[in-house]
Amino acid sequence: MSNYPLAFAAISLAALPLARAQTPAAPASPAAVAATLRADTPGPVVNRHIYGQFAEHLGRGIYEGVWVGPDSPIPNTRGIRNDVVAALKALDIPVLRWPGGCFADEYHWKDGIGPREKRPATINRHWGGVVENNHFGTHEFMDLVEQLGADAYISGNVGSGTVQEMMEWVEYLTSGADSSIANLRRQNGRDEPWRVPYFGVGNESWGCGGTMRPEYYADLYRRYYTFIDKSYDPAHPLYRIACGANGGNLAWTEVLMSTAGRLMNGLSLHYYTLPTGNWGAKGSATEFGEDQWFAVLRRTLEMDAIITQHAAIMDKTDPAKRVGLVVDEWGTWYDVEPGTEPGFLYQQNTLRDAIAAALNLHIFQRHADRIVMANIAQMVNVLQAMILTDKEKMLRTPTYWVFEMLKVHQGGTSLPVELQSPDYVFGDRKIPAISASATRAAGGTVYLSLVNTSPREPFTIAVTMAGVTRASVAGRVLTAGAMNAHNTFDLTRRTRSCRRGSTALH
Ligand code: AHR
């Protein structure tokens, strides 16, 4: 809330959105909804890593978006652009996943160390077939997370790599020994081992990571686990994350948990929201009517049932909830912006994405007992991004502002919110019009975030605070005059911007 004119208060209400324009006029007096925030019956802590990010070697996600090189006219620190880092630091990013995605299972980490001019040029087969010069590698990534103040989550190569390669990467990153591999790191300019808390064993091994059956991957996981078992930093043992399911593939989770559950710390889950549900024609990021507004929010809300189902399977073999569910890819996925390379997955980001992001974050907070991390796909220039760049220009998307507003929930204690939501009806389907989530921060401040999914109907929400003694309240609103409002590089189009109060969100 740093640059918002209201002072901090005991209770902060953040409401998203009250978008009414472009659709039939809103009723004269908004419907009243009663809610009770139960600060007297706290739930589990919301792991701050739920607000995690993901950056893959994909399109302009790394190159241009983050890495411009030390000789670039774009202001940078050791090759990493300053404007992007400054904007991301304001989000208090807890964790960053890298280098993929699908790219992770074709990435050989030794290509990305040593003098940059000597690094090999390889082909990024998955994403446009472009040449990867490997200028952004292990040292550059660890520099980025250190500049951001985030934890590193490295995704290792199972699909086309070897056990030895992964084992040596962990040693290179985390060993303080006088070994050849650790000394190679020193020769390359880094004396001290890095702290790498999270390590993923393969990505989408059921698909781009190797088209494996769950039984086969579970055995492979057991093998890899054995050799990356040791962290060289005893104070910080590696949190090993096995490749989990795609959406509602419950059979994958059944096999993984029963065969390898006791050997993993975390199990991943991927779920993307497509307006149409059709990968061949997903729908536009900016040109849509209320049908696709509604479809995106309805499909986003399916995340709740998907998590519930996977968590129930995990409960069977892990009732103590020792294994964390890691939703390390989520977000909206549209047809690419017209005229851009299809393999670069570049899409605009509107008020609809802001609502979808907030709904997802609320769902993760509701499942705080099992979800230890989530990583939106992806941080810059790819899919549902925080930031878009156009060479030296940069803009913050509506999704960025949701992460900025809701970051106050990071690490808070979840507080139930009792609410009978009215329905948002479209055609013969309906979803809840209101989503609410609350936490109490360590300092005692209670934060409540509210989402209105209806582009037509505003609501007045009267909140009773059970267990809250002080009553000073401050609030922020993110909204816009159109469902497809978005920020552009051309500031003259300010009227289409997503707005916070009267301030355009650039
Ligand atoms: O985020 C884009 C891609 O989506 C990732 O590379 C892959 O893991 C998923 O299919």
Short mmCIF file of C-alpha atoms and ligand atoms in Angstrom, two decimals:
data_model
loop_
_atom_site.label_atom_id
_atom_site.label_comp_id
_atom_site.label_asym_id
_atom_site.label_seq_id
_atom_site.Cartn_x
_atom_site.Cartn_y
_atom_site.Cartn_z
CA MET A 1 0.00 0.00 0.00
CA SER A 2 3.10 2.15 -0.05
CA ASN A 3 2.12 4.81 -2.54
CA TYR A 4 -1.55 5.02 -1.70
CA PRO A 5 -2.57 8.27 -0.01
CA LEU A 6 -4.46 6.66 2.87
CA ALA A 7 -2.59 5.88 6.04
CA PHE A 8 -2.30 2.29 7.22
CA ALA A 9 -5.22 1.30 9.37
CA ALA A 10 -6.09 -1.62 11.61
CA ILE A 11 -8.26 -3.09 8.89
CA SER A 12 -7.71 -2.70 5.20
CA LEU A 13 -10.49 -3.46 2.78
CA ALA A 14 -9.43 -4.03 -0.80
CA ALA A 15 -12.29 -4.46 -3.22
CA LEU A 16 -11.95 -5.67 -6.79
CA PRO A 17 -13.63 -4.69 -9.05
CA LEU A 18 -16.71 -2.60 -9.47
CA ALA A 19 -16.65 -2.65 -13.23
CA ARG A 20 -19.97 -1.66 -14.66
CA ALA A 21 -19.36 -0.08 -18.00
CA GLN A 22 -20.04 -1.44 -21.43
CA THR A 23 -22.86 -3.67 -20.21
CA PRO A 24 -26.39 -2.76 -19.14
CA ALA A 25 -26.67 0.04 -16.61
CA ALA A 26 -26.17 -0.89 -12.98
CA PRO A 27 -29.22 -0.81 -10.67
CA ALA A 28 -29.71 2.51 -8.88
CA SER A 29 -29.05 1.11 -5.45
CA PRO A 30 -26.62 -1.79 -5.14
CA ALA A 31 -27.79 -5.02 -3.53
CA ALA A 32 -26.66 -5.34 0.08
CA VAL A 33 -24.68 -8.39 1.20
CA ALA A 34 -23.84 -9.25 4.79
CA ALA A 35 -20.53 -10.91 5.67
CA THR A 36 -18.86 -11.93 8.91
CA LEU A 37 -15.10 -11.95 9.18
CA ARG A 38 -14.20 -14.49 11.86
CA ALA A 39 -10.99 -13.13 13.31
CA ASP A 40 -11.92 -15.09 16.44
CA THR A 41 -11.48 -18.47 14.71
CA PRO A 42 -8.17 -18.26 12.82
CA GLY A 43 -7.14 -20.94 10.34
CA PRO A 44 -3.74 -21.95 8.94
CA VAL A 45 -1.00 -19.56 7.92
CA VAL A 46 -1.02 -18.52 4.27
CA ASN A 47 2.38 -19.51 2.97
CA ARG A 48 3.88 -16.40 1.36
CA HIS A 49 5.15 -18.57 -1.49
CA ILE A 50 1.57 -18.70 -2.80
CA TYR A 51 2.50 -15.33 -4.35
CA GLY A 52 5.34 -16.92 -6.33
CA GLN A 53 6.38 -16.28 -9.92
CA PHE A 54 7.65 -18.31 -12.85
CA ALA A 55 10.09 -17.23 -15.59
CA GLU A 56 10.92 -19.51 -18.49
CA HIS A 57 13.24 -19.23 -21.47
CA LEU A 58 10.23 -18.60 -23.67
CA GLY A 59 9.68 -15.74 -26.11
CA ARG A 60 10.72 -12.47 -24.47
CA GLY A 61 10.23 -13.76 -20.92
CA ILE A 62 13.95 -13.79 -20.11
CA TYR A 63 15.67 -12.17 -23.07
CA GLU A 64 14.56 -8.51 -23.27
CA GLY A 65 12.04 -8.99 -20.44
CA VAL A 66 14.69 -9.52 -17.76
CA TRP A 67 18.08 -9.89 -19.41
CA VAL A 68 19.43 -7.21 -21.74
CA GLY A 69 23.14 -7.80 -21.14
CA PRO A 70 25.65 -5.50 -19.45
CA ASP A 71 26.35 -3.51 -22.63
CA SER A 72 22.70 -2.62 -23.29
CA PRO A 73 21.62 1.05 -23.39
CA ILE A 74 18.68 -0.07 -21.24
CA PRO A 75 19.78 0.64 -17.65
CA ASN A 76 20.80 -2.63 -16.04
CA THR A 77 22.74 -4.19 -13.20
CA ARG A 78 25.10 -6.87 -14.47
CA GLY A 79 22.80 -7.31 -17.50
CA ILE A 80 19.48 -7.48 -15.63
CA ARG A 81 17.16 -4.58 -16.37
CA ASN A 82 16.70 -2.12 -13.52
CA ASP A 83 13.17 -0.98 -14.37
CA VAL A 84 11.80 -4.53 -14.31
CA VAL A 85 13.59 -5.44 -11.08
CA ALA A 86 12.38 -2.25 -9.38
CA ALA A 87 8.77 -2.93 -10.40
CA LEU A 88 8.97 -6.57 -9.30
CA LYS A 89 10.58 -5.74 -5.97
CA ALA A 90 7.44 -3.78 -5.10
CA LEU A 91 5.54 -7.10 -5.23
CA ASP A 92 7.67 -8.70 -2.49
CA ILE A 93 8.13 -11.74 -4.73
CA PRO A 94 8.76 -14.68 -2.39
CA VAL A 95 9.99 -17.28 -4.89
CA LEU A 96 10.88 -17.52 -8.57
CA ARG A 97 10.77 -20.73 -10.61
CA TRP A 98 13.21 -21.15 -13.52
CA PRO A 99 14.27 -22.18 -16.26
CA GLY A 100 10.96 -23.82 -17.32
CA GLY A 101 8.40 -25.16 -18.02
CA CYS A 102 8.95 -27.33 -21.03
CA PHE A 103 12.32 -25.65 -21.54
CA ALA A 104 13.58 -27.16 -18.28
CA ASP A 105 13.56 -30.68 -19.71
CA GLU A 106 15.82 -29.69 -22.59
CA TYR A 107 18.10 -27.41 -20.57
CA HIS A 108 21.63 -28.52 -19.82
CA TRP A 109 22.93 -26.26 -17.10
CA LYS A 110 26.59 -26.52 -18.09
CA ASP A 111 25.70 -24.68 -21.33
CA GLY A 112 24.89 -21.64 -19.19
CA ILE A 113 28.06 -21.15 -17.13
CA GLY A 114 31.50 -19.68 -17.84
CA PRO A 115 32.40 -16.76 -20.12
CA ARG A 116 29.29 -15.78 -22.07
CA GLU A 117 31.03 -15.47 -25.41
CA LYS A 118 32.09 -19.08 -25.13
CA ARG A 119 28.71 -20.52 -24.23
CA PRO A 120 27.18 -22.74 -26.92
CA ALA A 121 24.26 -21.65 -29.08
CA THR A 122 21.47 -24.19 -28.73
CA ILE A 123 17.94 -24.44 -30.12
CA ASN A 124 14.90 -23.72 -28.00
CA ARG A 125 12.84 -26.49 -29.57
CA HIS A 126 9.65 -25.90 -27.64
CA TRP A 127 9.32 -22.18 -28.02
CA GLY A 128 9.64 -20.95 -31.58
CA GLY A 129 12.79 -22.93 -32.43
CA VAL A 130 14.87 -19.83 -31.73
CA VAL A 131 18.57 -19.89 -30.97
CA GLU A 132 19.30 -19.81 -27.26
CA ASN A 133 22.67 -18.16 -26.65
CA ASN A 134 22.73 -19.29 -23.03
CA HIS A 135 23.77 -15.84 -21.82
CA PHE A 136 21.27 -16.10 -19.01
CA GLY A 137 22.33 -19.12 -16.98
CA THR A 138 22.78 -20.24 -13.40
CA HIS A 139 24.83 -17.25 -12.21
CA GLU A 140 22.55 -14.75 -13.90
CA PHE A 141 19.43 -16.40 -12.46
CA MET A 142 20.86 -16.48 -8.96
CA ASP A 143 21.83 -12.81 -9.36
CA LEU A 144 18.24 -12.07 -10.36
CA VAL A 145 16.72 -13.78 -7.32
CA GLU A 146 19.23 -12.04 -5.07
CA GLN A 147 18.32 -8.67 -6.60
CA LEU A 148 14.63 -9.48 -6.08
CA GLY A 149 15.13 -10.84 -2.57
CA ALA A 150 13.27 -14.00 -3.64
CA ASP A 151 13.88 -17.69 -3.02
CA ALA A 152 15.16 -19.76 -5.94
CA TYR A 153 13.09 -22.64 -7.27
CA ILE A 154 15.06 -24.52 -9.90
CA SER A 155 13.39 -26.98 -12.19
CA GLY A 156 15.74 -29.83 -13.11
CA ASN A 157 15.93 -31.75 -16.38
CA VAL A 158 14.55 -35.30 -16.22
CA GLY A 159 13.26 -35.55 -19.80
CA SER A 160 16.56 -35.24 -21.68
CA GLY A 161 19.08 -35.03 -18.84
CA THR A 162 20.80 -37.49 -16.58
CA VAL A 163 20.87 -38.21 -12.89
CA GLN A 164 24.54 -37.23 -12.82
CA GLU A 165 23.80 -33.89 -14.49
CA MET A 166 21.14 -33.02 -11.95
CA MET A 167 23.27 -34.21 -9.04
CA GLU A 168 26.15 -32.02 -10.20
CA TRP A 169 23.91 -28.99 -10.64
CA VAL A 170 22.83 -29.25 -7.01
CA GLU A 171 26.48 -29.58 -5.99
CA TYR A 172 27.50 -26.60 -8.15
CA LEU A 173 24.79 -24.47 -6.60
CA THR A 174 24.98 -25.43 -2.96
CA SER A 175 28.30 -27.06 -2.06
CA GLY A 176 31.00 -25.32 -0.05
CA ALA A 177 33.38 -28.28 -0.49
CA ASP A 178 36.80 -28.19 -2.14
CA SER A 179 35.42 -30.35 -4.97
CA SER A 180 35.94 -29.96 -8.71
CA ILE A 181 32.34 -29.00 -9.30
CA ALA A 182 32.22 -26.43 -6.47
CA ASN A 183 35.58 -25.08 -7.61
CA LEU A 184 34.19 -24.64 -11.11
CA ARG A 185 31.61 -22.32 -9.59
CA ARG A 186 34.40 -20.41 -7.86
CA GLN A 187 36.32 -20.11 -11.14
CA ASN A 188 33.17 -18.66 -12.64
CA GLY A 189 33.08 -15.91 -10.07
CA ARG A 190 31.01 -17.16 -7.15
CA ASP A 191 32.88 -18.24 -4.03
CA GLU A 192 30.06 -18.84 -1.62
CA PRO A 193 27.44 -21.48 -2.36
CA TRP A 194 23.99 -20.11 -3.02
CA ARG A 195 20.96 -20.96 -0.97
CA VAL A 196 18.58 -22.92 -3.19
CA PRO A 197 15.54 -23.92 -1.16
CA TYR A 198 13.41 -25.54 -3.88
CA PHE A 199 14.29 -28.07 -6.56
CA GLY A 200 11.84 -29.58 -9.05
CA VAL A 201 12.44 -33.04 -10.52
CA GLY A 202 11.14 -32.64 -14.06
CA ASN A 203 8.27 -30.61 -15.50
CA GLU A 204 5.07 -31.96 -17.05
CA SER A 205 6.67 -35.37 -17.36
CA TRP A 206 3.27 -36.59 -18.60
CA GLY A 207 3.66 -34.24 -21.61
CA CYS A 208 6.48 -32.04 -22.87
CA GLY A 209 8.78 -33.43 -20.17
CA GLY A 210 8.80 -36.94 -21.61
CA THR A 211 5.26 -38.22 -22.29
CA MET A 212 5.61 -40.65 -19.39
CA ARG A 213 3.13 -42.85 -17.60
CA PRO A 214 2.74 -42.04 -13.91
CA GLU A 215 4.19 -45.44 -12.92
CA TYR A 216 7.31 -44.81 -14.99
CA TYR A 217 7.77 -41.24 -13.74
CA ALA A 218 7.21 -42.32 -10.12
CA ASP A 219 10.07 -44.80 -10.45
CA LEU A 220 12.25 -42.20 -12.13
CA TYR A 221 11.45 -39.73 -9.37
CA ARG A 222 12.59 -42.29 -6.78
CA ARG A 223 15.86 -42.70 -8.62
CA TYR A 224 16.54 -38.96 -8.99
CA TYR A 225 15.52 -38.36 -5.40
CA THR A 226 18.19 -40.77 -4.24
CA PHE A 227 20.94 -38.73 -5.85
CA ILE A 228 19.78 -35.24 -5.05
CA ASP A 229 18.93 -36.33 -1.56
CA LYS A 230 21.69 -34.39 0.11
CA SER A 231 21.73 -30.69 0.38
CA TYR A 232 25.27 -29.50 0.79
CA ASP A 233 23.91 -26.84 3.13
CA PRO A 234 22.71 -28.83 6.17
CA ALA A 235 20.94 -25.80 7.61
CA HIS A 236 18.77 -25.59 4.52
CA PRO A 237 17.84 -29.03 3.17
CA LEU A 238 16.44 -29.07 -0.33
CA TYR A 239 12.68 -29.12 -0.68
CA ARG A 240 12.22 -31.63 -3.51
CA ILE A 241 9.17 -31.23 -5.70
CA ALA A 242 7.92 -34.11 -7.83
CA CYS A 243 6.14 -33.49 -11.11
CA GLY A 244 2.42 -33.54 -10.48
CA ALA A 245 -0.76 -33.68 -12.47
CA ASN A 246 -2.31 -31.69 -15.25
CA GLY A 247 -5.61 -30.25 -14.08
CA GLY A 248 -8.02 -32.98 -13.08
CA ASN A 249 -5.75 -35.98 -13.79
CA LEU A 250 -6.33 -37.61 -10.42
CA ALA A 251 -4.80 -40.94 -11.48
CA TRP A 252 -1.40 -39.26 -11.72
CA THR A 253 -1.64 -38.05 -8.12
CA GLU A 254 -2.86 -41.47 -6.92
CA VAL A 255 0.17 -43.23 -8.40
CA LEU A 256 2.70 -40.60 -7.36
CA MET A 257 1.48 -40.42 -3.78
CA SER A 258 1.22 -44.17 -3.30
CA THR A 259 4.55 -44.97 -5.01
CA ALA A 260 6.78 -42.06 -4.08
CA GLY A 261 4.84 -39.83 -1.70
CA ARG A 262 7.05 -40.55 1.27
CA LEU A 263 10.13 -39.44 -0.69
CA MET A 264 8.88 -36.04 -1.79
CA ASN A 265 8.42 -32.73 -0.04
CA GLY A 266 6.11 -31.25 -2.63
CA LEU A 267 3.98 -32.38 -5.55
CA SER A 268 3.17 -29.96 -8.34
CA LEU A 269 -0.09 -29.21 -10.12
CA HIS A 270 -0.69 -27.25 -13.33
CA TYR A 271 -3.98 -25.71 -14.35
CA TYR A 272 -4.51 -23.01 -16.96
CA THR A 273 -7.68 -21.06 -17.76
CA LEU A 274 -8.73 -20.84 -21.42
CA PRO A 275 -11.88 -18.89 -22.31
CA THR A 276 -13.09 -21.54 -24.76
CA GLY A 277 -11.43 -24.60 -23.28
CA ASN A 278 -10.16 -25.31 -26.81
CA TRP A 279 -6.38 -25.25 -27.29
CA GLY A 280 -6.83 -24.73 -31.04
CA ALA A 281 -8.84 -21.51 -30.62
CA LYS A 282 -8.44 -20.31 -27.06
CA GLY A 283 -9.97 -16.84 -27.41
CA SER A 284 -8.64 -13.30 -27.53
CA ALA A 285 -6.99 -11.57 -24.58
CA THR A 286 -8.64 -8.24 -25.35
CA GLU A 287 -11.49 -8.70 -27.83
CA PHE A 288 -14.26 -10.49 -25.98
CA GLY A 289 -17.82 -10.09 -24.83
CA GLU A 290 -19.48 -10.99 -21.58
CA ASP A 291 -19.70 -14.64 -22.68
CA GLN A 292 -15.92 -15.01 -22.57
CA TRP A 293 -15.59 -12.80 -19.49
CA PHE A 294 -17.94 -15.19 -17.73
CA ALA A 295 -16.26 -18.30 -19.19
CA VAL A 296 -12.82 -17.26 -17.95
CA LEU A 297 -14.05 -16.61 -14.43
CA ARG A 298 -16.13 -19.81 -14.35
CA ARG A 299 -13.20 -21.91 -15.53
CA THR A 300 -10.86 -20.14 -13.12
CA LEU A 301 -13.13 -21.08 -10.23
CA GLU A 302 -12.76 -24.75 -11.23
CA MET A 303 -9.33 -24.54 -9.64
CA ASP A 304 -11.06 -24.91 -6.28
CA ALA A 305 -12.58 -28.32 -7.09
CA ILE A 306 -9.36 -29.49 -8.76
CA ILE A 307 -7.33 -28.70 -5.65
CA THR A 308 -9.96 -30.26 -3.39
CA GLN A 309 -9.85 -33.51 -5.37
CA HIS A 310 -6.05 -33.77 -5.46
CA ALA A 311 -5.83 -32.84 -1.77
CA ALA A 312 -8.33 -35.59 -0.90
CA ILE A 313 -6.10 -38.15 -2.63
CA MET A 314 -3.05 -36.81 -0.83
CA ASP A 315 -4.92 -37.03 2.47
CA LYS A 316 -5.26 -40.81 2.01
CA THR A 317 -1.53 -41.50 2.23
CA ASP A 318 -0.47 -38.26 3.89
CA PRO A 319 -3.14 -37.29 6.42
CA ALA A 320 -0.63 -35.15 8.31
CA LYS A 321 -0.24 -33.00 5.19
CA ARG A 322 3.53 -33.32 5.15
CA VAL A 323 3.67 -33.17 1.35
CA GLY A 324 2.87 -29.72 0.02
CA LEU A 325 0.81 -29.11 -3.09
CA VAL A 326 2.72 -26.73 -5.36
CA VAL A 327 0.61 -25.09 -8.08
CA ASP A 328 3.69 -24.08 -10.00
CA GLU A 329 1.89 -23.08 -13.20
CA TRP A 330 -1.45 -21.31 -13.30
CA GLY A 331 -3.08 -18.41 -15.07
CA THR A 332 -4.99 -17.38 -18.17
CA TRP A 333 -3.89 -18.56 -21.61
CA TYR A 334 -5.22 -16.84 -24.75
CA ASP A 335 -4.42 -16.76 -28.45
CA VAL A 336 -1.22 -14.77 -28.85
CA GLU A 337 -1.42 -11.07 -29.68
CA PRO A 338 -2.06 -10.75 -33.43
CA GLY A 339 1.16 -10.41 -35.40
CA THR A 340 3.39 -11.94 -32.73
CA GLU A 341 5.31 -15.21 -32.95
CA PRO A 342 2.91 -18.04 -31.91
CA GLY A 343 5.66 -19.80 -29.98
CA PHE A 344 6.32 -16.76 -27.79
CA LEU A 345 2.97 -16.84 -25.94
CA TYR A 346 2.77 -13.05 -25.70
CA GLN A 347 -0.66 -11.84 -24.62
CA GLN A 348 -2.21 -8.63 -23.29
CA ASN A 349 -3.73 -8.49 -19.84
CA THR A 350 -7.03 -6.85 -18.92
CA LEU A 351 -9.30 -6.25 -15.99
CA ARG A 352 -10.61 -9.80 -16.62
CA ASP A 353 -7.14 -11.16 -15.81
CA ALA A 354 -7.01 -9.10 -12.64
CA ILE A 355 -10.25 -10.70 -11.48
CA ALA A 356 -9.04 -14.18 -12.46
CA ALA A 357 -5.77 -13.66 -10.56
CA ALA A 358 -7.54 -12.51 -7.42
CA LEU A 359 -9.98 -15.45 -7.57
CA ASN A 360 -7.09 -17.90 -7.87
CA LEU A 361 -5.17 -16.31 -5.01
CA HIS A 362 -8.29 -16.51 -2.85
CA ILE A 363 -8.65 -20.20 -3.72
CA PHE A 364 -5.03 -20.88 -2.78
CA GLN A 365 -5.53 -19.06 0.52
CA ARG A 366 -8.63 -21.15 1.18
CA HIS A 367 -6.48 -24.27 0.78
CA ALA A 368 -3.63 -22.93 2.90
CA ASP A 369 -3.50 -26.21 4.82
CA ARG A 370 -2.15 -28.07 1.76
CA ILE A 371 -0.88 -25.47 -0.71
CA VAL A 372 2.64 -24.36 0.09
CA MET A 373 3.46 -22.56 -3.12
CA ALA A 374 1.94 -21.28 -6.34
CA ASN A 375 3.71 -19.70 -9.32
CA ILE A 376 1.75 -17.70 -11.85
CA ALA A 377 2.71 -18.24 -15.48
CA GLN A 378 4.61 -16.12 -16.20
CA MET A 379 6.39 -13.09 -14.74
CA VAL A 380 7.29 -10.98 -17.79
CA ASN A 381 6.01 -10.94 -21.41
CA VAL A 382 4.58 -14.48 -21.37
CA LEU A 383 0.96 -15.54 -20.70
CA GLN A 384 -0.58 -13.83 -17.64
CA ALA A 385 2.34 -11.53 -16.96
CA MET A 386 3.01 -8.94 -14.27
CA ILE A 387 5.02 -6.85 -16.68
CA LEU A 388 5.13 -6.31 -20.43
CA THR A 389 8.08 -4.74 -22.20
CA ASP A 390 8.59 -3.26 -25.63
CA LYS A 391 12.34 -2.84 -25.94
CA GLU A 392 13.15 -0.02 -23.47
CA LYS A 393 9.48 0.52 -22.50
CA MET A 394 7.77 -1.30 -19.67
CA LEU A 395 4.25 -1.44 -18.29
CA ARG A 396 2.59 -3.00 -15.27
CA THR A 397 -0.49 -5.08 -16.07
CA PRO A 398 -3.77 -5.26 -14.12
CA THR A 399 -2.53 -8.62 -12.79
CA TYR A 400 0.54 -6.84 -11.41
CA TRP A 401 -1.71 -4.57 -9.39
CA VAL A 402 -3.59 -7.51 -7.92
CA PHE A 403 -0.31 -9.00 -6.70
CA GLU A 404 0.70 -5.59 -5.36
CA MET A 405 -2.59 -5.08 -3.51
CA LEU A 406 -2.96 -8.62 -2.17
CA LYS A 407 0.66 -9.05 -1.08
CA VAL A 408 -0.46 -7.98 2.40
CA HIS A 409 -1.88 -11.51 2.76
CA GLN A 410 1.59 -13.10 2.42
CA GLY A 411 2.41 -15.05 5.56
CA GLY A 412 -0.76 -13.95 7.34
CA THR A 413 -3.04 -16.19 9.35
CA SER A 414 -6.14 -17.03 7.38
CA LEU A 415 -9.44 -15.88 8.83
CA PRO A 416 -12.73 -17.38 7.67
CA VAL A 417 -15.21 -15.06 5.97
CA GLU A 418 -18.85 -16.14 6.20
CA LEU A 419 -20.78 -14.82 3.25
CA GLN A 420 -23.84 -15.86 1.24
CA SER A 421 -22.74 -14.68 -2.16
CA PRO A 422 -25.38 -13.61 -4.65
CA ASP A 423 -25.12 -15.35 -8.00
CA TYR A 424 -23.68 -13.87 -11.13
CA VAL A 425 -25.90 -15.47 -13.77
CA PHE A 426 -25.00 -15.63 -17.44
CA GLY A 427 -27.19 -17.66 -19.77
CA ASP A 428 -28.01 -20.91 -18.03
CA ARG A 429 -24.91 -20.86 -15.80
CA LYS A 430 -24.01 -19.09 -12.61
CA ILE A 431 -20.99 -18.43 -10.42
CA PRO A 432 -20.69 -16.62 -7.08
CA ALA A 433 -20.65 -12.86 -7.63
CA ILE A 434 -18.43 -12.23 -4.63
CA SER A 435 -15.25 -13.85 -3.43
CA ALA A 436 -13.71 -12.87 -0.11
CA SER A 437 -10.49 -13.78 1.67
CA ALA A 438 -9.03 -12.47 4.91
CA THR A 439 -5.84 -12.77 6.90
CA ARG A 440 -4.32 -11.31 10.01
CA ALA A 441 -0.74 -10.13 9.58
CA ALA A 442 1.92 -10.69 12.22
CA GLY A 443 1.55 -7.08 13.38
CA GLY A 444 -2.18 -7.59 14.01
CA THR A 445 -3.63 -5.77 11.00
CA VAL A 446 -6.54 -7.59 9.41
CA TYR A 447 -6.75 -7.60 5.64
CA LEU A 448 -9.89 -8.44 3.70
CA SER A 449 -9.92 -8.68 -0.07
CA LEU A 450 -13.16 -8.79 -2.02
CA VAL A 451 -13.77 -9.60 -5.66
CA ASN A 452 -16.90 -8.76 -7.61
CA THR A 453 -17.07 -11.04 -10.65
CA SER A 454 -20.11 -9.31 -12.18
CA PRO A 455 -19.43 -6.66 -14.80
CA ARG A 456 -23.00 -5.45 -14.40
CA GLU A 457 -23.96 -5.42 -10.77
CA PRO A 458 -22.34 -3.51 -7.92
CA PHE A 459 -22.83 -4.66 -4.32
CA THR A 460 -22.68 -3.08 -0.92
CA ILE A 461 -21.03 -5.40 1.58
CA ALA A 462 -21.57 -4.90 5.29
CA VAL A 463 -18.84 -6.74 7.19
CA THR A 464 -19.16 -7.71 10.83
CA MET A 465 -15.72 -8.23 12.34
CA ALA A 466 -15.85 -10.91 15.03
CA GLY A 467 -12.75 -10.73 17.20
CA VAL A 468 -11.52 -7.38 15.90
CA THR A 469 -11.38 -4.62 18.46
CA ARG A 470 -10.06 -1.61 16.55
CA ALA A 471 -12.16 -0.15 13.79
CA SER A 472 -9.99 2.12 11.72
CA VAL A 473 -10.52 1.14 8.09
CA ALA A 474 -8.76 1.91 4.83
CA GLY A 475 -9.47 0.53 1.41
CA ARG A 476 -8.25 0.38 -2.15
CA VAL A 477 -10.17 -0.41 -5.32
CA LEU A 478 -8.92 -1.75 -8.61
CA THR A 479 -11.45 -1.32 -11.38
CA ALA A 480 -12.00 0.13 -14.84
CA GLY A 481 -14.68 1.36 -17.16
CA ALA A 482 -14.58 -1.63 -19.49
CA MET A 483 -14.21 -5.39 -19.15
CA ASN A 484 -11.23 -5.36 -21.50
CA ALA A 485 -9.48 -2.33 -20.00
CA HIS A 486 -5.74 -2.74 -20.20
CA ASN A 487 -2.56 -0.78 -19.99
CA THR A 488 -0.63 0.01 -23.13
CA PHE A 489 2.79 1.40 -23.92
CA ASP A 490 1.05 4.45 -25.35
CA LEU A 491 0.07 6.51 -22.33
CA THR A 492 -2.28 8.61 -24.47
CA ARG A 493 -4.69 5.68 -24.22
CA ARG A 494 -5.01 6.32 -20.51
CA THR A 495 -8.80 6.17 -20.61
CA ARG A 496 -8.55 2.46 -21.27
CA SER A 497 -6.33 1.93 -18.29
CA CYS A 498 -7.19 -0.12 -15.30
CA ARG A 499 -7.68 2.31 -12.49
CA ARG A 500 -6.93 2.39 -8.82
CA GLY A 501 -9.02 5.22 -7.44
CA SER A 502 -8.36 8.02 -9.89
CA THR A 503 -4.82 6.94 -10.69
CA ALA A 504 -4.05 5.13 -13.92
CA LEU A 505 -2.15 1.98 -13.16
CA HIS A 506 0.91 2.42 -15.33
O1 AHR B 1 3.94 -21.81 -19.24
C1 AHR B 1 4.03 -22.27 -20.55
C2 AHR B 1 4.13 -23.77 -20.62
O2 AHR B 1 2.96 -24.34 -20.14
C3 AHR B 1 5.20 -24.42 -19.80
O3 AHR B 1 6.44 -24.42 -20.42
C4 AHR B 1 4.71 -25.82 -19.63
O4 AHR B 1 5.13 -26.40 -18.44
C5 AHR B 1 3.20 -25.66 -19.70
O5 AHR B 1 2.63 -26.56 -20.58
#
